[in-house]
Short mmCIF file of C-alpha atoms and ligand atoms in Angstrom, two decimals:
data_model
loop_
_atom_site.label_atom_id
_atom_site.label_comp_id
_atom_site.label_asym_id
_atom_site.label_seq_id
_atom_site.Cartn_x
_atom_site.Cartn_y
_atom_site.Cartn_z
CA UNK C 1 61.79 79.96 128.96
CA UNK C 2 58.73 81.92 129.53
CA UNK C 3 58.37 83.16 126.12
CA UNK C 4 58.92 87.00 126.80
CA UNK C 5 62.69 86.91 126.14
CA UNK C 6 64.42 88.44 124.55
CA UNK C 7 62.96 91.85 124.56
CA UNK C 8 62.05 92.35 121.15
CA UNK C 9 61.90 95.96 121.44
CA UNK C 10 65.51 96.43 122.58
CA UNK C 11 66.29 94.53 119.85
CA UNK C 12 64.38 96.66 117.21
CA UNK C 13 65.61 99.97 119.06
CA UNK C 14 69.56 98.33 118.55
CA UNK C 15 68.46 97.50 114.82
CA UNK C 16 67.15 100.82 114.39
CA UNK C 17 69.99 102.48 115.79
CA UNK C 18 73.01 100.42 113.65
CA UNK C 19 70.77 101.06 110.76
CA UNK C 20 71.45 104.97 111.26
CA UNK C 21 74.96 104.94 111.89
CA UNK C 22 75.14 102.96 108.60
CA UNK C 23 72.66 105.57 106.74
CA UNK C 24 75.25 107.88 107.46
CA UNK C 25 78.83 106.11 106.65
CA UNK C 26 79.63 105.68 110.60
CA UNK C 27 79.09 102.06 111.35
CA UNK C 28 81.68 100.37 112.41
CA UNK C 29 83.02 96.87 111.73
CA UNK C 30 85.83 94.56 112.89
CA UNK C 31 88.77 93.96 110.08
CA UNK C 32 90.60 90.24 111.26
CA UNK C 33 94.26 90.36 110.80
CA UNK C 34 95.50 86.63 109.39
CA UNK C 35 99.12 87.18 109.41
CA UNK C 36 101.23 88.56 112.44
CA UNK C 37 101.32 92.15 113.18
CA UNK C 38 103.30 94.40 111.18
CA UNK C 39 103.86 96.17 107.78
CA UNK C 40 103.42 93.16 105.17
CA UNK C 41 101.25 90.83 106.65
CA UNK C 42 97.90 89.47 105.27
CA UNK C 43 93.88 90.45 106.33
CA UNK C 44 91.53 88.29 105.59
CA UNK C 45 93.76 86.11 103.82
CA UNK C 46 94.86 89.01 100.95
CA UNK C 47 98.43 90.23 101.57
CA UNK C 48 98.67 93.90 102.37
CA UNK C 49 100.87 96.70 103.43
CA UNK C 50 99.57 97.73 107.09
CA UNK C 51 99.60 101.20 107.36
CA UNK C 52 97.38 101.93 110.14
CA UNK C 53 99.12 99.95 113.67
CA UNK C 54 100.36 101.72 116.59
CA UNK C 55 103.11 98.81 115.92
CA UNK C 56 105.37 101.97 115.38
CA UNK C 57 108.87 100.07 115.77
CA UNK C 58 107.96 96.99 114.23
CA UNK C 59 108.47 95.13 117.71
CA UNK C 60 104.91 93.21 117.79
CA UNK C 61 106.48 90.36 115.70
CA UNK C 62 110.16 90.91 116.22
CA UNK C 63 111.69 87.35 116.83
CA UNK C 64 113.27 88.72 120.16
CA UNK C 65 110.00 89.66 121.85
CA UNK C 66 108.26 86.27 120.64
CA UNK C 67 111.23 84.31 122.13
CA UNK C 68 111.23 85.93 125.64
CA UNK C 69 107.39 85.85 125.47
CA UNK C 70 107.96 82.36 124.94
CA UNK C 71 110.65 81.57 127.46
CA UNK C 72 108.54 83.48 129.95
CA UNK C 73 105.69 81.47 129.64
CA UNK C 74 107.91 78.49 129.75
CA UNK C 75 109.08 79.16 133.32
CA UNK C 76 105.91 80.96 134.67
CA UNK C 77 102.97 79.88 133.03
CA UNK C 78 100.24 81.39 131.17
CA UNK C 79 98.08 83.48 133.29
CA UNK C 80 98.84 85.02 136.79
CA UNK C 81 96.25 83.34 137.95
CA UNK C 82 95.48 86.25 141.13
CA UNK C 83 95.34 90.16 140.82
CA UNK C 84 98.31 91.89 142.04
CA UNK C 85 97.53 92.01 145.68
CA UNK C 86 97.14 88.65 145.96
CA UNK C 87 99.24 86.32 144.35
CA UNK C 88 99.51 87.99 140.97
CA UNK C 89 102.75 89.57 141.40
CA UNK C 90 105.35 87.52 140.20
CA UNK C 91 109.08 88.37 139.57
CA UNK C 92 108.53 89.42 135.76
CA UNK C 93 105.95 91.81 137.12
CA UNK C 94 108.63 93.49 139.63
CA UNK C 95 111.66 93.27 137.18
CA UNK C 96 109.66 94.96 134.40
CA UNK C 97 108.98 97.87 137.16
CA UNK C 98 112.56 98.02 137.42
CA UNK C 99 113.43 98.20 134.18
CA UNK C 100 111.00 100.86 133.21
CA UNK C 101 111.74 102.74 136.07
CA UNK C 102 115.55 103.02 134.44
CA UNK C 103 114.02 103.57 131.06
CA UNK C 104 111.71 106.69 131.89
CA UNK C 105 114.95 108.05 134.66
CA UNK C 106 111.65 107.37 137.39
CA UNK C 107 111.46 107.56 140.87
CA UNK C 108 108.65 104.36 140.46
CA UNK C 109 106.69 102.54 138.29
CA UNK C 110 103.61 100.56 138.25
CA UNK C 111 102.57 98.13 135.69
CA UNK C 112 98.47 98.06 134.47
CA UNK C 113 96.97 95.84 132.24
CA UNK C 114 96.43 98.65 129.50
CA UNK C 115 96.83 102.32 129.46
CA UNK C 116 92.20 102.28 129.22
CA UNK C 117 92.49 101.25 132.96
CA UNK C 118 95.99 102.97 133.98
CA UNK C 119 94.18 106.52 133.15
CA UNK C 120 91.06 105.17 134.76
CA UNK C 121 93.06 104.32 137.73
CA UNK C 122 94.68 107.71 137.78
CA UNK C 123 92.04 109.89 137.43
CA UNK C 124 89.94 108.27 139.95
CA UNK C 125 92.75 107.79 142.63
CA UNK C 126 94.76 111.04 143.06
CA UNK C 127 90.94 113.10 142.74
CA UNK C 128 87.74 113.40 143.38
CA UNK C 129 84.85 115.00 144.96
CA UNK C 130 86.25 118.68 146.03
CA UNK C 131 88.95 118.77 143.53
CA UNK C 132 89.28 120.42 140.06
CA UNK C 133 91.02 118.68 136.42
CA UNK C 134 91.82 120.65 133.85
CA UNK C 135 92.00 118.49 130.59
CA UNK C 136 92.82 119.31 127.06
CA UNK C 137 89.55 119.26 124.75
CA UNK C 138 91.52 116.61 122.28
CA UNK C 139 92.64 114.01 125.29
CA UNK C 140 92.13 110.40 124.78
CA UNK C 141 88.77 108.81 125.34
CA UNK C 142 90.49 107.10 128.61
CA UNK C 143 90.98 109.83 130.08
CA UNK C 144 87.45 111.58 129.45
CA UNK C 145 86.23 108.66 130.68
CA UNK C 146 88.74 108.73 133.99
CA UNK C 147 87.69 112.58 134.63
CA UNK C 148 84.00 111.60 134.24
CA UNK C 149 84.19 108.98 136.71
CA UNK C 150 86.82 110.80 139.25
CA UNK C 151 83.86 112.67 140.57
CA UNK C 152 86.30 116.25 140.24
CA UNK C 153 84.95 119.35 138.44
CA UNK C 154 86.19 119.03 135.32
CA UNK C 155 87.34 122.24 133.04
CA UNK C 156 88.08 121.67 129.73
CA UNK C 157 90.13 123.95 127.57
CA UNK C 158 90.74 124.49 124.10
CA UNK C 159 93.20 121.99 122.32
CA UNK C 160 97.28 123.06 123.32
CA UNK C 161 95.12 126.48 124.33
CA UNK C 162 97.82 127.78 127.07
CA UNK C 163 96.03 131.11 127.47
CA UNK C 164 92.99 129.41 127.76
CA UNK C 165 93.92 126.82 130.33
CA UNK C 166 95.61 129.93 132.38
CA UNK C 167 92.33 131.92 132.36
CA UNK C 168 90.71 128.61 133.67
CA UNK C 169 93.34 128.12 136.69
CA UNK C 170 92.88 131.90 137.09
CA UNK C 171 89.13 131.32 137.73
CA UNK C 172 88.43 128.86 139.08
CA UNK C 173 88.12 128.78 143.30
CA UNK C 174 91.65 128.42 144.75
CA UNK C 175 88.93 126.46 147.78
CA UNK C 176 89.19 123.00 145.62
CA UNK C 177 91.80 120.85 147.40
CA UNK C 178 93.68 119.32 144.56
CA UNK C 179 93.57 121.07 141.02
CA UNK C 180 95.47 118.18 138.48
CA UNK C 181 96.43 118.70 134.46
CA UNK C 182 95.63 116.15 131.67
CA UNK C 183 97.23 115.71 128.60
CA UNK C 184 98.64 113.28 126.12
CA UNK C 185 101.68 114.35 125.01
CA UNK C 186 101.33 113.00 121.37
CA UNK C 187 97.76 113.44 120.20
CA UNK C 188 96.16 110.24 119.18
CA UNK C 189 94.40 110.87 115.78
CA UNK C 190 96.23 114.11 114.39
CA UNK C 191 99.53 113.11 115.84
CA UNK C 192 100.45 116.76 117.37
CA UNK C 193 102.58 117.55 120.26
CA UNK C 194 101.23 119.41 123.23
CA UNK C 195 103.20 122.25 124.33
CA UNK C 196 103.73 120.45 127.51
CA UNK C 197 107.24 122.82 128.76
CA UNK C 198 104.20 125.76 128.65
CA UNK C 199 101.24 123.74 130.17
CA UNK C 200 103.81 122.31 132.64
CA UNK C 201 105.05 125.87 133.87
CA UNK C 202 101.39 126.71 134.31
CA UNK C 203 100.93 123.70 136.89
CA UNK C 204 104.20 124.79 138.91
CA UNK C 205 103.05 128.17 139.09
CA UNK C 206 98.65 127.22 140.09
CA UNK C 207 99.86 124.86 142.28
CA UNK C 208 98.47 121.51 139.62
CA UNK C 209 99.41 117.95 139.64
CA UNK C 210 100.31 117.51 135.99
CA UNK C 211 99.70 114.28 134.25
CA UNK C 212 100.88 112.78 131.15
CA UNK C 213 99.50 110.43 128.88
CA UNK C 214 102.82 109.11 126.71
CA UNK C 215 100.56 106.48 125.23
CA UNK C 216 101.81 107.50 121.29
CA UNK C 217 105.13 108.83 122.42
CA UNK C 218 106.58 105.77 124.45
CA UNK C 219 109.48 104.46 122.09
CA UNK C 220 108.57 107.74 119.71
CA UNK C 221 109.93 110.73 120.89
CA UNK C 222 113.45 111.21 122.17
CA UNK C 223 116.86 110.14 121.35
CA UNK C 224 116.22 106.53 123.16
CA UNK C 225 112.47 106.46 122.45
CA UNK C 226 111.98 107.30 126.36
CA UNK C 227 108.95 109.77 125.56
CA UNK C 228 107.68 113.07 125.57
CA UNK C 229 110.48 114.20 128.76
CA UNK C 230 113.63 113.30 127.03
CA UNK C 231 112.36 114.80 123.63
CA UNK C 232 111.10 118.41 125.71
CA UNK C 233 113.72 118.08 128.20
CA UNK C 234 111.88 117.95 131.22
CA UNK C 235 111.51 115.49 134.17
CA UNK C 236 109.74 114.11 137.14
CA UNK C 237 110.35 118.09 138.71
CA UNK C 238 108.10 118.78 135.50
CA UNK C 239 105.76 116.00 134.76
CA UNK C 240 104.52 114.54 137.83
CA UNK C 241 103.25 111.39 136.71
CA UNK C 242 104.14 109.78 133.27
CA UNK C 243 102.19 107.05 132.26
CA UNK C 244 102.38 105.33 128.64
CA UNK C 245 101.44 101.97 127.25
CA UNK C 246 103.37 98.28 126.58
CA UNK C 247 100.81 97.76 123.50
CA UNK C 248 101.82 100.42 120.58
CA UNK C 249 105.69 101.05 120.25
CA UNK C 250 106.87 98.80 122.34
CA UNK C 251 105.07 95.49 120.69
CA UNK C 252 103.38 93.42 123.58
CA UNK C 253 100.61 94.67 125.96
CA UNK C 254 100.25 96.47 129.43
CA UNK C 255 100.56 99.85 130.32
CA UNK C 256 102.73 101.86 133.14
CA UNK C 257 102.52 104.98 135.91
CA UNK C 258 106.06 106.55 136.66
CA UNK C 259 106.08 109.00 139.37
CA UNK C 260 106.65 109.60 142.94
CA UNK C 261 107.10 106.47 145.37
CA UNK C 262 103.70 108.60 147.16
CA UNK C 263 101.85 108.41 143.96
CA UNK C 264 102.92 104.48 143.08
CA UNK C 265 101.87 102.94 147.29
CA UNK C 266 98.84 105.65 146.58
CA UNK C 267 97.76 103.31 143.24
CA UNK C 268 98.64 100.42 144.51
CA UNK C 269 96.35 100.99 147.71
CA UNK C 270 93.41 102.71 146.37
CA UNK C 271 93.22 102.35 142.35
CA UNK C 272 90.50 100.09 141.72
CA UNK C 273 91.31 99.06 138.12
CA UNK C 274 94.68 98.01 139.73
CA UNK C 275 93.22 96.13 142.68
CA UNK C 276 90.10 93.87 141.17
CA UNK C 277 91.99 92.38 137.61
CA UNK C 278 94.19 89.48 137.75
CA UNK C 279 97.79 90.53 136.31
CA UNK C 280 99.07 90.83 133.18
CA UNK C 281 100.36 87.39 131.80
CA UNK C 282 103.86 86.18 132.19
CA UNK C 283 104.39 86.15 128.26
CA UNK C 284 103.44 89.77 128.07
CA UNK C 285 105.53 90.88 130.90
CA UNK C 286 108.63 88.68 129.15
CA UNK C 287 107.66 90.61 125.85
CA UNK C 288 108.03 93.83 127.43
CA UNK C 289 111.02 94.00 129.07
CA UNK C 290 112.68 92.22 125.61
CA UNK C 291 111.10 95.47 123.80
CA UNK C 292 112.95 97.80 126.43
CA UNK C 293 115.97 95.99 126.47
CA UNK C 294 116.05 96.09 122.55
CA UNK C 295 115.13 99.91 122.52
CA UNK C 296 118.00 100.70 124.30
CA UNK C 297 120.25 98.72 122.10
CA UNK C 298 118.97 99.53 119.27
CA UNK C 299 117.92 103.53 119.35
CA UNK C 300 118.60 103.74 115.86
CA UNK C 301 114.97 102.50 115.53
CA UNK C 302 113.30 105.69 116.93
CA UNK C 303 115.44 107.86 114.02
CA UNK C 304 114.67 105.70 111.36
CA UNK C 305 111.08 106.02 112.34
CA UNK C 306 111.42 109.59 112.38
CA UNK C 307 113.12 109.77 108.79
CA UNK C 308 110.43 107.17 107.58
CA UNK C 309 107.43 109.38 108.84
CA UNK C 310 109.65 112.92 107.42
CA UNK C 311 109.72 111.00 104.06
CA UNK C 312 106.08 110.09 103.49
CA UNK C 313 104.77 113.79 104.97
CA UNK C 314 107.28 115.28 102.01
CA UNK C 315 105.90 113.09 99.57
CA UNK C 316 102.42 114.02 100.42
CA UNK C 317 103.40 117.75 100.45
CA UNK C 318 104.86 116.99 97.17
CA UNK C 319 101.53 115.92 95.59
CA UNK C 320 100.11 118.98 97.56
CA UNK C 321 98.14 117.19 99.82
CA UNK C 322 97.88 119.04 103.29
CA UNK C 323 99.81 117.34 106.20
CA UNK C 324 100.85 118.46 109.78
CA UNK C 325 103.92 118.52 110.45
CA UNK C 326 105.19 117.05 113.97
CA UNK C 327 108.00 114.82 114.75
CA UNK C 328 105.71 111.59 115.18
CA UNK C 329 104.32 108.81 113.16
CA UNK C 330 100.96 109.94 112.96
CA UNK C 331 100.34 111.06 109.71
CA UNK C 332 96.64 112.37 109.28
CA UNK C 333 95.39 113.23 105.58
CA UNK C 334 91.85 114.84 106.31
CA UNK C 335 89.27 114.14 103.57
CA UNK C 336 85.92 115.54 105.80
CA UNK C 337 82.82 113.27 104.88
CA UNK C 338 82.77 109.90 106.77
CA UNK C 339 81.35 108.01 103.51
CA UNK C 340 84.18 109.55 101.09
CA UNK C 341 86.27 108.48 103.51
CA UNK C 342 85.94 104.84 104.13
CA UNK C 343 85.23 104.78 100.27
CA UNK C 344 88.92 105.95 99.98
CA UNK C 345 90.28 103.70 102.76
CA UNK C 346 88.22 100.77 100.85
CA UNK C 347 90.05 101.82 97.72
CA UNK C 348 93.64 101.42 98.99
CA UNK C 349 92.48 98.24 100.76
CA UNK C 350 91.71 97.60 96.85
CA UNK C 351 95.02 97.89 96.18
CA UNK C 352 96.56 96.04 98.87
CA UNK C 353 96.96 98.87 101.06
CA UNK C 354 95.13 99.16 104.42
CA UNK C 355 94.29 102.60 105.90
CA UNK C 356 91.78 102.67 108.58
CA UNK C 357 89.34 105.71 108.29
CA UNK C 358 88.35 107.67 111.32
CA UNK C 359 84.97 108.74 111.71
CA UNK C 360 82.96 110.67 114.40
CA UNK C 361 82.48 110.41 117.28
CA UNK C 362 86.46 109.55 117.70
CA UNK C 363 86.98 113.20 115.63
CA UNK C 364 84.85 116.16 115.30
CA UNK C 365 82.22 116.14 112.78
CA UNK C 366 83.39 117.37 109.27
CA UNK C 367 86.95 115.83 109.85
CA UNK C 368 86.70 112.36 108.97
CA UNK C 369 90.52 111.27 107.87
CA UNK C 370 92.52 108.74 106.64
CA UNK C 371 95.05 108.12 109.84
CA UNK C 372 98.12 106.98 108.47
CA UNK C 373 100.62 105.33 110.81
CA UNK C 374 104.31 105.03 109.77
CA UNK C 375 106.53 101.84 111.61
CA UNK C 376 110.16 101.26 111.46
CA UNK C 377 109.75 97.61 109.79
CA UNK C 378 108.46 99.50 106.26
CA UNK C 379 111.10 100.69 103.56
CA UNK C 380 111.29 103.45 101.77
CA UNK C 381 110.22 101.52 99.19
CA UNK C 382 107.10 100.40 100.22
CA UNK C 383 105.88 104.09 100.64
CA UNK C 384 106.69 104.84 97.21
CA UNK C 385 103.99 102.53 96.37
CA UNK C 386 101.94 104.59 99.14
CA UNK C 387 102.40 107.80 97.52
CA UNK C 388 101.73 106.63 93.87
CA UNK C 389 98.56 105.28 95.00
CA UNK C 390 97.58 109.36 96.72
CA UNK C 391 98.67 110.60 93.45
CA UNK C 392 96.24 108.87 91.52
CA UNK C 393 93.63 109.83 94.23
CA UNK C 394 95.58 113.46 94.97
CA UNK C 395 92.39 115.14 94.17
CA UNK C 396 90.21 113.71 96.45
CA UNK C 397 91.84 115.40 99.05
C1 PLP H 401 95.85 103.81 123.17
C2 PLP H 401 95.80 104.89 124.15
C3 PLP H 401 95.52 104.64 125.49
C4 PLP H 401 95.12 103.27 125.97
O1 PLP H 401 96.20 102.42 126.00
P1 PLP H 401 95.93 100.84 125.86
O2 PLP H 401 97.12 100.23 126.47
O3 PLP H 401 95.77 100.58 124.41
O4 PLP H 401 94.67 100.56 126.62
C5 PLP H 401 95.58 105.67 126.39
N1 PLP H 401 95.88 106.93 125.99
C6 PLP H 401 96.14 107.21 124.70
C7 PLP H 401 96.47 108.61 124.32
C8 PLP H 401 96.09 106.21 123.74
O5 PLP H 401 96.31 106.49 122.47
#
């Protein structure tokens, strides 16, 4: 120890920084779960209603999934111990493929250890230097982060702006080698649907790769949960490569890429993020394919997730509070000031009801919001409770 570490200034300069964000209602803080994931569980010991999971069919804690998750690591272990290439890939890994290959009607499938690195991968694989992406101004930050790092000129247009994304393909050089489209097909925070038969026509006719992120719309949208295809009606023809994550809906943790065979050998040559991470985990890969296996039993789920979400937006309409309306779980109430809004969030939690607040930078400025998340494993019941507690607060909003 020579006496100079560490350096006190950084220090001060972090201090200084965390002292602002706080000054201003946007520092952020970890909340520890002490019960399992889903709808009554218990944080920090207090038992609450959790209304603010991606946990959208109540899978992360359905006895199924813990059972194969258990058998799995049982007969394979508990790590992969190698990265894919190596000696990671086990049978669970390739039977998974399989299995969500038949669930999203794919060509292939490729298996990632979230959807953070699958868009990563993506982006940075199929372009680069000499090639053009045209991403929707609202995309995930995985994906601003993928474009930034692909090394491609990136053109951003206006959120589900189709007229705006056409003058873009219109002008930009037709000398770029690739040109590739970006969006998630469920929007993350305000829980909108892009127009993605429109923005897919656009990438037939230019000539684009079109990409989408399914990330909130695996197990959402469509009859049989298979995502934002089977609820539009389009396929592979249409959206080139589909890739959504293991984590929300479906209850364990991973992520996929459906496409071409092309695109898949591409990934699995080239995609860094892919090639330098030891594999997902045996009882995570046994978790998954229990979650597919029990969304195609049990489809049901999606609609009553659908009725559960159509109940609570009516409710809030009721108490004329302004809500979206879109065929997902993502229920948004939009209060504006960050501090308002984690006061509000901290007064549910009050009341045994926990609502995460969202805060810039992860939405504009102005539109702080109360994110509300709907899952299948509530009851009608327990959002009655919900709505009482916005009716006492209905003017706050
Ligand atoms: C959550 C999310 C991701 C990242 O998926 P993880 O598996 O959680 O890493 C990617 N895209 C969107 C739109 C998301 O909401």
């Amino acid at each position: 120890m020579n006496g100079k570490l560490p350096p006190k200034s950084v220090i001060a300069a972090l201090a200084a920084e965390l002292n602002g964000l706080k000054e201003v209602g946007q520092l952020r803080f970890l909340r520890t779960l002490s019960g399992p994931q889903q709808a009554h569980t218990t944080l920090d010991g207090r038992p609450i209603l959790l209304l603010c999971s991606n946990n959208y069919l109540g899978f992360a804690n359905h006895p199924r999934l813990r059972a194969a998750a258990q058998k799995a690591a049982q007969d394979y272990g508990c790590s992969a111990g190698a990265s894919r290439l190596i000696s990671g890939t086990m049978s669970l890994h390739v039977e998974l493929e399989e299995a969500l290959a038949v669930f999203k009607k794919a060509p292939k499938t490729l298996v990632f250890n979230n959807g953070y690195v699958a868009n990563l991968a993506l982006l940075t694989t199929l372009v680069g230097d000499g090639d053009v992406i045209y991403s929707d101004a609202l995309n995930h930050a995985s994906i601003v982060d993928g474009c930034r790092l692909s090394r491609a000129q990136l053109k951003i247009y206006r959120h589900c702006d189709i007229e705006h994304l056409e003058k873009l393909l219109k002008n930009s050089a037709t000398s770029f080698r690739r040109r590739l489209i970006v969006s998630d097909s469920v929007f993350s925070m305000d829980g909108d649907l892009a127009p993605l038969p429109e923005v897919a026509a656009l990438a037939r006719r230019y000539d684009a790769i079109m990409m989408v992120d399914d990330a909130h719309a695996t197990g959402v949208l469509g009859a049989g949960g298979r995502g934002s295809g089977e609820h539009f009606g389009l396929d592979f023809n249409d959206l080139d490569i589909q890739m959504g994550t293991l984590g929300k809906a479906l209850g364990s943790c991973g992520a996929y890429v459906a496409g071409a065979p092309q695109f898949i050998d591409y990934l699995i040559n080239k995609a860094r993020s892919f090639i330098y991470s030891t594999a997902l985990p045996p009882a995570a890969l046994g978790a998954s394919l229990a979650a597919i296996e029990l969304l195609s039993e049990e489809p049901e789920r999606v609609v009553r997730l659908r009725s559960l979400a159509d109940y609570f937006r009516q409710g809030l309409r009721r108490l004329e509070i302004a809500v979206r309306d879109d065929p997902t779980p993502i229920v948004p109430v939009v209060v504006g000031d960050p501090q308002r809004t984690m006061a509000l969030s901290a007064w549910f939690l009050e009341r045994g009801v926990f609502i995460q607040g969202i805060r810039p930078p992860t939405v504009a400025p102005g539109q702080s919001l109360l994110r509300v998340t709907i899952s299948a494993d509530l009851e009608y019941s327990d959002l009655d409770r919900v709505l009482e507690l916005f009716e006492e607060k209905r003017n706050d909003f």
